[in-house]
CSV table of C-alpha atoms and ligand atoms in Angstrom, one decimal:
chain,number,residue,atom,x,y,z
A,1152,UNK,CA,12.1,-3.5,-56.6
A,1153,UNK,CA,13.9,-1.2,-59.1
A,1154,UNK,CA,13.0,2.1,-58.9
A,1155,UNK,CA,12.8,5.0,-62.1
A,1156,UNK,CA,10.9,7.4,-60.2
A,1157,UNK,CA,12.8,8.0,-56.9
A,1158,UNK,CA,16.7,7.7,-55.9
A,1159,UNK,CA,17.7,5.8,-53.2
A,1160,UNK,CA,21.3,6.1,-51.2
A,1161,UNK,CA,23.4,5.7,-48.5
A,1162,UNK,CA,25.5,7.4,-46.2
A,1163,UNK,CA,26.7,5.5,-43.4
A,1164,UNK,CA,23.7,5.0,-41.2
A,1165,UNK,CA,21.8,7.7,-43.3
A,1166,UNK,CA,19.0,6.7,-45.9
A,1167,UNK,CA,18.5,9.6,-48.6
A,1168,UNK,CA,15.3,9.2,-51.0
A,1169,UNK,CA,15.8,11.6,-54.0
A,1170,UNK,CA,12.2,12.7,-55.7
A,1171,UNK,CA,13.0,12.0,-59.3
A,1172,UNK,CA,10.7,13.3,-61.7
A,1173,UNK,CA,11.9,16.7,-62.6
A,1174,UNK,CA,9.9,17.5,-66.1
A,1175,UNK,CA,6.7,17.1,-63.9
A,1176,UNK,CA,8.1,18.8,-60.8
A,1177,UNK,CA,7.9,15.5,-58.9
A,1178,UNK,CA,4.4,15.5,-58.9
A,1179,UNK,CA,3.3,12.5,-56.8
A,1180,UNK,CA,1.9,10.0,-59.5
A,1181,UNK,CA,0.9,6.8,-58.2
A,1182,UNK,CA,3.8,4.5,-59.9
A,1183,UNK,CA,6.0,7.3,-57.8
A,1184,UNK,CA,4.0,6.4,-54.6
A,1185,UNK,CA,4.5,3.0,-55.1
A,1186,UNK,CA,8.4,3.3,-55.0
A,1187,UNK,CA,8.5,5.7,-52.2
A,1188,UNK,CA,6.5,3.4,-49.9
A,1189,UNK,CA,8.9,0.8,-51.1
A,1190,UNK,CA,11.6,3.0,-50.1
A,1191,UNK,CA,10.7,3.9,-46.9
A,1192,UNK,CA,9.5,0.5,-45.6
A,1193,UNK,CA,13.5,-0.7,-46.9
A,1194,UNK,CA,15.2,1.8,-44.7
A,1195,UNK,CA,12.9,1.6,-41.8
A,1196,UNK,CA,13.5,-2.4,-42.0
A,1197,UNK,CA,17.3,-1.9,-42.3
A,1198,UNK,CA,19.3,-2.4,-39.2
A,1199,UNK,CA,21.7,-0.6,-40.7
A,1200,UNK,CA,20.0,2.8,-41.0
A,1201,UNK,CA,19.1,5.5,-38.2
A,1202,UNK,CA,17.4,8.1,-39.7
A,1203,UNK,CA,16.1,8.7,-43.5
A,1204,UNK,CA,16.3,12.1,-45.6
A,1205,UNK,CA,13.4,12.5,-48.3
A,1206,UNK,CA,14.2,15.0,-50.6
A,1207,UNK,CA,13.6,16.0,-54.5
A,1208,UNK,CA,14.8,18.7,-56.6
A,1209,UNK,CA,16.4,22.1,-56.6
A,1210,UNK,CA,13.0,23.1,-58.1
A,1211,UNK,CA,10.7,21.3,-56.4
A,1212,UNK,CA,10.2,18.8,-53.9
A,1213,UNK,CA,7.0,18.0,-55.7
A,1214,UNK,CA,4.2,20.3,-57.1
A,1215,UNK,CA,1.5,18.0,-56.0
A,1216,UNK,CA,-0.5,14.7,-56.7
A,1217,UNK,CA,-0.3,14.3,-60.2
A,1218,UNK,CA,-3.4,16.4,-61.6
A,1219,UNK,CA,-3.1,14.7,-65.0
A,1220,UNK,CA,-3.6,11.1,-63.7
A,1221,UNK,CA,-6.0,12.2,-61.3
A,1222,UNK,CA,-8.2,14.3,-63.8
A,1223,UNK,CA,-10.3,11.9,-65.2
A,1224,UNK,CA,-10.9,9.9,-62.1
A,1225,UNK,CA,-14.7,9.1,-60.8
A,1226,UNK,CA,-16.4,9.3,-57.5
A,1227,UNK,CA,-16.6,5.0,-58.1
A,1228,UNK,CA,-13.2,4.7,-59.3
A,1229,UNK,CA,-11.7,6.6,-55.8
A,1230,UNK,CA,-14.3,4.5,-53.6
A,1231,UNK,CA,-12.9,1.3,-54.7
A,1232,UNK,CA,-9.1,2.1,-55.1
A,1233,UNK,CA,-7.9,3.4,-52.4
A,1234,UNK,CA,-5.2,5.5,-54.5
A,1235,UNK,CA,-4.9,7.6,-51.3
A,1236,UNK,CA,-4.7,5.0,-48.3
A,1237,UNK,CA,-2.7,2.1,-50.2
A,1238,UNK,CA,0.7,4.6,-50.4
A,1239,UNK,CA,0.2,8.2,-49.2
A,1240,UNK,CA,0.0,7.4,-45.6
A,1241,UNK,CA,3.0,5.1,-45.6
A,1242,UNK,CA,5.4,7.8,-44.4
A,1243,UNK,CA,3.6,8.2,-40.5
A,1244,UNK,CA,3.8,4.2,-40.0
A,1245,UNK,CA,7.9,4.9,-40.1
A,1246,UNK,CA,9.8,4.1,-37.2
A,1247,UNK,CA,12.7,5.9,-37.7
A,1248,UNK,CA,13.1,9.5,-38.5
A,1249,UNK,CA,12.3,11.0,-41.4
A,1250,UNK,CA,13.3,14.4,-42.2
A,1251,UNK,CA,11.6,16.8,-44.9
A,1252,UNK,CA,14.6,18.5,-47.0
A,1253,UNK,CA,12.7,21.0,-49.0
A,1254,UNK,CA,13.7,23.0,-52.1
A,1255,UNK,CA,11.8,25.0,-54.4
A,1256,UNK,CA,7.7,24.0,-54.8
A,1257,UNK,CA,6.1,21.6,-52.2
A,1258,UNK,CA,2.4,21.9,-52.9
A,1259,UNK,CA,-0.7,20.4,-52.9
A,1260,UNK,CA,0.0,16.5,-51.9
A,1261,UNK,CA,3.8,17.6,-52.0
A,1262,UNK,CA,3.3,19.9,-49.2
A,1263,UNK,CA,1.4,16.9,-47.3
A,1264,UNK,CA,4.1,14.6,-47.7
A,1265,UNK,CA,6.6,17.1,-46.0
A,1266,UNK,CA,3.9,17.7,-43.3
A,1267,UNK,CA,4.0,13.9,-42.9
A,1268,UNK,CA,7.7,13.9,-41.7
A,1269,UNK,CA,8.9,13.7,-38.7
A,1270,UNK,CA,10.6,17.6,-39.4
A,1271,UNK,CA,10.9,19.7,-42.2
A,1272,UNK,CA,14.1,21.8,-43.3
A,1273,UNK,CA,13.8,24.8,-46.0
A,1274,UNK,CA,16.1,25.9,-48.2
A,1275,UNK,CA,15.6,29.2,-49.0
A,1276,UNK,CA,13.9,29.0,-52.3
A,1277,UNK,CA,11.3,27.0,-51.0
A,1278,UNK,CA,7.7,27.6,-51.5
A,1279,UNK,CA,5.1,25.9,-49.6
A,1280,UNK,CA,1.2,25.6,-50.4
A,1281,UNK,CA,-2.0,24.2,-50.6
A,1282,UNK,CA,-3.1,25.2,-54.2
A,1283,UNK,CA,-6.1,22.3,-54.4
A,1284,UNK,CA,-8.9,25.2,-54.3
A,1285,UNK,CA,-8.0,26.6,-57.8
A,1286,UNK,CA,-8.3,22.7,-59.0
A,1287,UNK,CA,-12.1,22.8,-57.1
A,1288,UNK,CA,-11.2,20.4,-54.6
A,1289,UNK,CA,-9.4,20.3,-51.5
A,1290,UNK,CA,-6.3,19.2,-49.9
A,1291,UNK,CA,-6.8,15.2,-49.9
A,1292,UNK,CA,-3.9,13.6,-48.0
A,1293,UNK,CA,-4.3,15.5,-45.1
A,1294,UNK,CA,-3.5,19.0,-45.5
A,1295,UNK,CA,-6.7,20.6,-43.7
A,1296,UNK,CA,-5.1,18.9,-40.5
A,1297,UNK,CA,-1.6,18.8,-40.1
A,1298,UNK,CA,-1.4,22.5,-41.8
A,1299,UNK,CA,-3.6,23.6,-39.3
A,1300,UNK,CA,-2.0,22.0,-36.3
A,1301,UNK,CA,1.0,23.3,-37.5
A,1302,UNK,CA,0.6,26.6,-38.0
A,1303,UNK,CA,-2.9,27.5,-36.5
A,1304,UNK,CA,-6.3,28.2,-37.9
A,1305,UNK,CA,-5.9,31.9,-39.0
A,1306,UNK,CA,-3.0,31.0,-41.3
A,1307,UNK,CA,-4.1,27.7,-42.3
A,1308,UNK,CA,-7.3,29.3,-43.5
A,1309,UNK,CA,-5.8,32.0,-45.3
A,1310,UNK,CA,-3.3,29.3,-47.1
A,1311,UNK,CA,-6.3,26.9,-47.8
A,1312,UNK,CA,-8.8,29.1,-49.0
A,1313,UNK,CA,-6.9,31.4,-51.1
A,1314,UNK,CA,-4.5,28.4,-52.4
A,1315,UNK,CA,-1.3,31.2,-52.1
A,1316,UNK,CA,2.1,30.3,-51.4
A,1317,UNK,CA,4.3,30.6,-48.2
A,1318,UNK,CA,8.4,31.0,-48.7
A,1319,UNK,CA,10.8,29.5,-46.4
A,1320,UNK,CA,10.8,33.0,-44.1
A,1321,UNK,CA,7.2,32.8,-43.6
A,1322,UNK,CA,6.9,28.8,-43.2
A,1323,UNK,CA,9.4,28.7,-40.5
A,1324,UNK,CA,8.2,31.9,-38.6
A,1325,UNK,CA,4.7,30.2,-38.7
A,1326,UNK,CA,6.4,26.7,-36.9
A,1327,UNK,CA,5.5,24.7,-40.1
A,1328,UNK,CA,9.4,24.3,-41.0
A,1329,UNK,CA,12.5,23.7,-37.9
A,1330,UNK,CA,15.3,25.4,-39.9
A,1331,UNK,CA,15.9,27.3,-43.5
A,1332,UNK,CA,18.9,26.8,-45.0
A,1333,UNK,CA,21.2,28.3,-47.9
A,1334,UNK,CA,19.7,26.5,-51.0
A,1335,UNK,CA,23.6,25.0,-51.8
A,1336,UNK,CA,23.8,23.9,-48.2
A,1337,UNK,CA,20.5,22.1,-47.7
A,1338,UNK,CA,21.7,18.0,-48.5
A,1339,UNK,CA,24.7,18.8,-46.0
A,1340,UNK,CA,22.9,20.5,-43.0
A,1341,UNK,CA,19.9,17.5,-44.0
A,1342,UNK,CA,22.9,15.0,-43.8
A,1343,UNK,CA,24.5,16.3,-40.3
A,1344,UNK,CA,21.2,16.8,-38.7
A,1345,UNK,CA,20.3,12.8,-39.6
A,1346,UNK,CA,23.6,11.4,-38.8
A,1347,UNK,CA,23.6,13.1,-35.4
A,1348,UNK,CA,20.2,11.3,-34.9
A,1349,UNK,CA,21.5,8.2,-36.2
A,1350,UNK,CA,24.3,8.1,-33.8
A,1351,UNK,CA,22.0,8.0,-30.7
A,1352,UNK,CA,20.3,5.7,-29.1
A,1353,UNK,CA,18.0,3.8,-31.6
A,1354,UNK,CA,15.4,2.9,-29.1
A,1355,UNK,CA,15.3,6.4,-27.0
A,1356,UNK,CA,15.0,8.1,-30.6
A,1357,UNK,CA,12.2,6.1,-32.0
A,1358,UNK,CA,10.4,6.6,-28.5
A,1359,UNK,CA,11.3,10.0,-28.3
A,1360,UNK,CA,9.3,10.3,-31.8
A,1361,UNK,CA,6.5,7.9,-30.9
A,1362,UNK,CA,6.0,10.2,-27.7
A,1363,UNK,CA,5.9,13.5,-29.7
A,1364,UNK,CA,3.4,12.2,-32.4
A,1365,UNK,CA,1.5,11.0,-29.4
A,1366,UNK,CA,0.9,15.2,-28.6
A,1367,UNK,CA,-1.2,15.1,-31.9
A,1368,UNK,CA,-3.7,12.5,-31.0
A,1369,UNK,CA,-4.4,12.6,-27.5
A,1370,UNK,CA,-5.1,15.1,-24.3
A,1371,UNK,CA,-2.6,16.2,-22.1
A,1372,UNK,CA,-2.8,14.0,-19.3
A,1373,UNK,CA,-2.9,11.0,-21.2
A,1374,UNK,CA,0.3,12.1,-23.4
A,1375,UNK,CA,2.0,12.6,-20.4
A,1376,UNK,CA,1.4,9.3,-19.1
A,1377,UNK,CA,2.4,8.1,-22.2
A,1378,UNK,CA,6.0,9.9,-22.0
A,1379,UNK,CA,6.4,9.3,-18.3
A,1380,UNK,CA,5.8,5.3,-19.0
A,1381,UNK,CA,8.0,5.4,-21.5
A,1382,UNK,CA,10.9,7.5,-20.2
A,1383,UNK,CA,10.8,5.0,-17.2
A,1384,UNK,CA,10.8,2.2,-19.3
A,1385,UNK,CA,14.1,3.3,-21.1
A,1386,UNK,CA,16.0,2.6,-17.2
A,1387,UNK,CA,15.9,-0.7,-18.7
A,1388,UNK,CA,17.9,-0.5,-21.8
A,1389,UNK,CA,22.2,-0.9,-21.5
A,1390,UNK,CA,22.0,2.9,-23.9
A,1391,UNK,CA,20.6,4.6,-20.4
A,1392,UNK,CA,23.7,2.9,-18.9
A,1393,UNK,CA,26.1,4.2,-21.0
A,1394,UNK,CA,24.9,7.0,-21.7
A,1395,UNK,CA,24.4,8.2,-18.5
A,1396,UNK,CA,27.5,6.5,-17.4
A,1397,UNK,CA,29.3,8.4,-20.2
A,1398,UNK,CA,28.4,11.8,-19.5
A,1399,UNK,CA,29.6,11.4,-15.5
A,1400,UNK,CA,33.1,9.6,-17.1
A,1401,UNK,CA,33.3,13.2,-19.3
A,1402,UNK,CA,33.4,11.1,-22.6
A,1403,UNK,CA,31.3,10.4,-25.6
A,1404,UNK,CA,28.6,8.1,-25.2
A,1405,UNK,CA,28.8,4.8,-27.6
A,1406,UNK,CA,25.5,3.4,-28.9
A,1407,UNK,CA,26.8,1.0,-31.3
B,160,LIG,N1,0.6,17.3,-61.6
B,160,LIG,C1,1.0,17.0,-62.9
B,160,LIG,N2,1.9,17.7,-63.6
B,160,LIG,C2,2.4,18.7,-63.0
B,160,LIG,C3,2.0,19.2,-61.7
B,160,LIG,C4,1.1,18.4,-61.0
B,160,LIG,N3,0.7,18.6,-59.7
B,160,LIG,N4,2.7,20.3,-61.4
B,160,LIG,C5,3.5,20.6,-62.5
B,160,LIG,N5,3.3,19.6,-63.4
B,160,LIG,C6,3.9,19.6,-64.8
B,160,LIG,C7,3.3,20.6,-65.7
B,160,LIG,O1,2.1,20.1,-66.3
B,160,LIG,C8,4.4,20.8,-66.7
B,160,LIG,O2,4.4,19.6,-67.6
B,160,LIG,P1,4.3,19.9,-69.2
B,160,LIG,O3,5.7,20.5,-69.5
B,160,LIG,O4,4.2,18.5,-69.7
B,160,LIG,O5,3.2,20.8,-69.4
B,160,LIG,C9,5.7,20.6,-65.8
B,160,LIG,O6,5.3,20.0,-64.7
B,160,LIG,C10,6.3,22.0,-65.5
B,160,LIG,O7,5.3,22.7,-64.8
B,160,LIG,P2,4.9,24.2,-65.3
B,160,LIG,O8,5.2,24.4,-66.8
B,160,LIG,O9,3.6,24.5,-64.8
B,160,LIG,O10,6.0,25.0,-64.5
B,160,LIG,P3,5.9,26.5,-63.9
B,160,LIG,O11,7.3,26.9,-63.4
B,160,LIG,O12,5.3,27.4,-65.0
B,160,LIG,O13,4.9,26.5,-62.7
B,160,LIG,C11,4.0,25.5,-60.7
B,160,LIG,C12,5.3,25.7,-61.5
B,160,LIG,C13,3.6,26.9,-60.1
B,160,LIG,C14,4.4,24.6,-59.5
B,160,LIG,C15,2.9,24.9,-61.5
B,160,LIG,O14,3.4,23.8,-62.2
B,160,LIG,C16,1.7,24.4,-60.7
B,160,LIG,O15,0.9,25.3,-60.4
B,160,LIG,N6,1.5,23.1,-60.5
B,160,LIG,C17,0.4,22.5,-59.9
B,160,LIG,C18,0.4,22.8,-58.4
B,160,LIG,C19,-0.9,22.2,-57.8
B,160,LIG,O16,-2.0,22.6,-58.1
B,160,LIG,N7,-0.7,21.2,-56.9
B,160,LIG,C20,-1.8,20.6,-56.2
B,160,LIG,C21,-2.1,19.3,-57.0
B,160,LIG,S1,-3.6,18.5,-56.3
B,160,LIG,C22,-3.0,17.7,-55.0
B,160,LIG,O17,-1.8,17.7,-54.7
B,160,LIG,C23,-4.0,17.0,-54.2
B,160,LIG,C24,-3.4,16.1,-53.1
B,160,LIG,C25,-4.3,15.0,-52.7
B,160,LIG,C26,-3.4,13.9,-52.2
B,160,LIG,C27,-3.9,12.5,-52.6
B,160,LIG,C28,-4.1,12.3,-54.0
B,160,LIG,C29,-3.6,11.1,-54.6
């Protein structure tokens, strides 16, 4: 597939998908979609690749769904295409990490897709939002619920019913982003973060992620079941062996 709305590269075992539509602030039109659940589903099928950045501008990772190409939409026309299911979701069925490097705007659906990742990093211009009430609707692709398991109901409430912005200082103090970052530095911290994940053990990191996720859709007990079964299961792979085996010979572990 070629792709005009979104940039794809590589660096080494890192996937890096670039947001590219800067005179609309990467708002999330459904051609753009299309190519990022392309994208996504490429690098998560690669062998090659450990861990995937999604990114966009200096100015925005993207100030929403686009509103003009959603304006004129019907209750009909949303009921049979599913605009939302067929590519918004696409980034939580990823197997491999996928970390959030956020400058500038994410709003709307742009502050859902970030939410969607596996972590989120902040430069320090970033602003974060869920604007949807001033449009007379609400957040569509799932910002009523991972906002508010992020950051808790108070906060969520106050962001969702007043539609105002949250910068990087705020965002990370209320737990919705893992690090903020000098605006300059944000691709290379992104970059060292994902290449030490890619450098691990493939199947311990995509079970460590499976098992985390798992803390968002089920009760304690059984979640724990779920990471004890799994962390027991992992005595059978050759990367326990070495890694293990590694860390008693006092050398670095090789999980090529
Ligand atoms: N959709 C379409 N175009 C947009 C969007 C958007 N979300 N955001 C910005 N643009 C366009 C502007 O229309 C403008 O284009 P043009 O030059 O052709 O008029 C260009 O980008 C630059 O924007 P501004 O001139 O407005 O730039 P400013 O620096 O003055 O303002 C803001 C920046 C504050 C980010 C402002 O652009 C803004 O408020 N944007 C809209 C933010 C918003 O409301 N986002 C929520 C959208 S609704 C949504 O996301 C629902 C999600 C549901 C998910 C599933 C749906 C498929």
């Amino acid at each position: 597939m070629t792709y005009e709305m979104i940039i794809t590269e590589t660096h080494g075992s890192v996937a890096q998908i670039t947001l590219n539509r800067p005179r609309a602030l990467n708002a999330l039109c459904d051609q753009l979609m299309t190519e990022l659940a392309a994208a996504l589903r490429a690098a998560d099928a690669d062998p090659a690749i450990g861990a995937i950045i999604l990114t966009g501008s200096p100015r925005a990772f993207a100030a929403g769904a686009d509103i003009k190409e959603m304006q004129d939409k019907t209750y009909p026309d949303t009921a049979l295409d599913d605009f939302i299911g067929r590519n918004w979701e696409v980034v939580t069925t990823i197997r491999k990490p996928v970390i959030a490097a956020v400058a500038g705007y994410a709003l709307g659906g742009g502050c859902e897709l970030a939410m969607m990742c596996d972590m989120i990093i902040a430069a320090d211009t970033a602003q974060f939002g869920q604007p949807e009430i001033n449009l007379g609707v609400i957040p569509g692709a799932g910002g009523t619920q991972r906002l508010t398991r992020a950051i808790g109901k108070s906060k969520a409430m106050d962001m969702i019913l007043t539609g105002r912005m949250m910068d990087a200082t705020e965002a990370e103090r209320a737990g919705l982003v893992s690090r903020i970052i000098p605006a300059a530095d944000l691709l290379t911290e992104a970059h060292k973060i994902a290449g030490t994940i890619a450098a691990l053990s493939p199947v311990a990191v995509t079970i460590a992620k499976r098992s985390v996720n798992r803390a968002f859709e089920t009760t304690l007990a059984e979640g724990i079941a779920y990471e004890r079964a799994t962390f027991l299961a992992l005595f059978g792979t050759p990367h326990q062996r070495e890694g293990m085996t590694a860390f008693i010979e006092k050398r670095k572990p090789d999980f090529a």
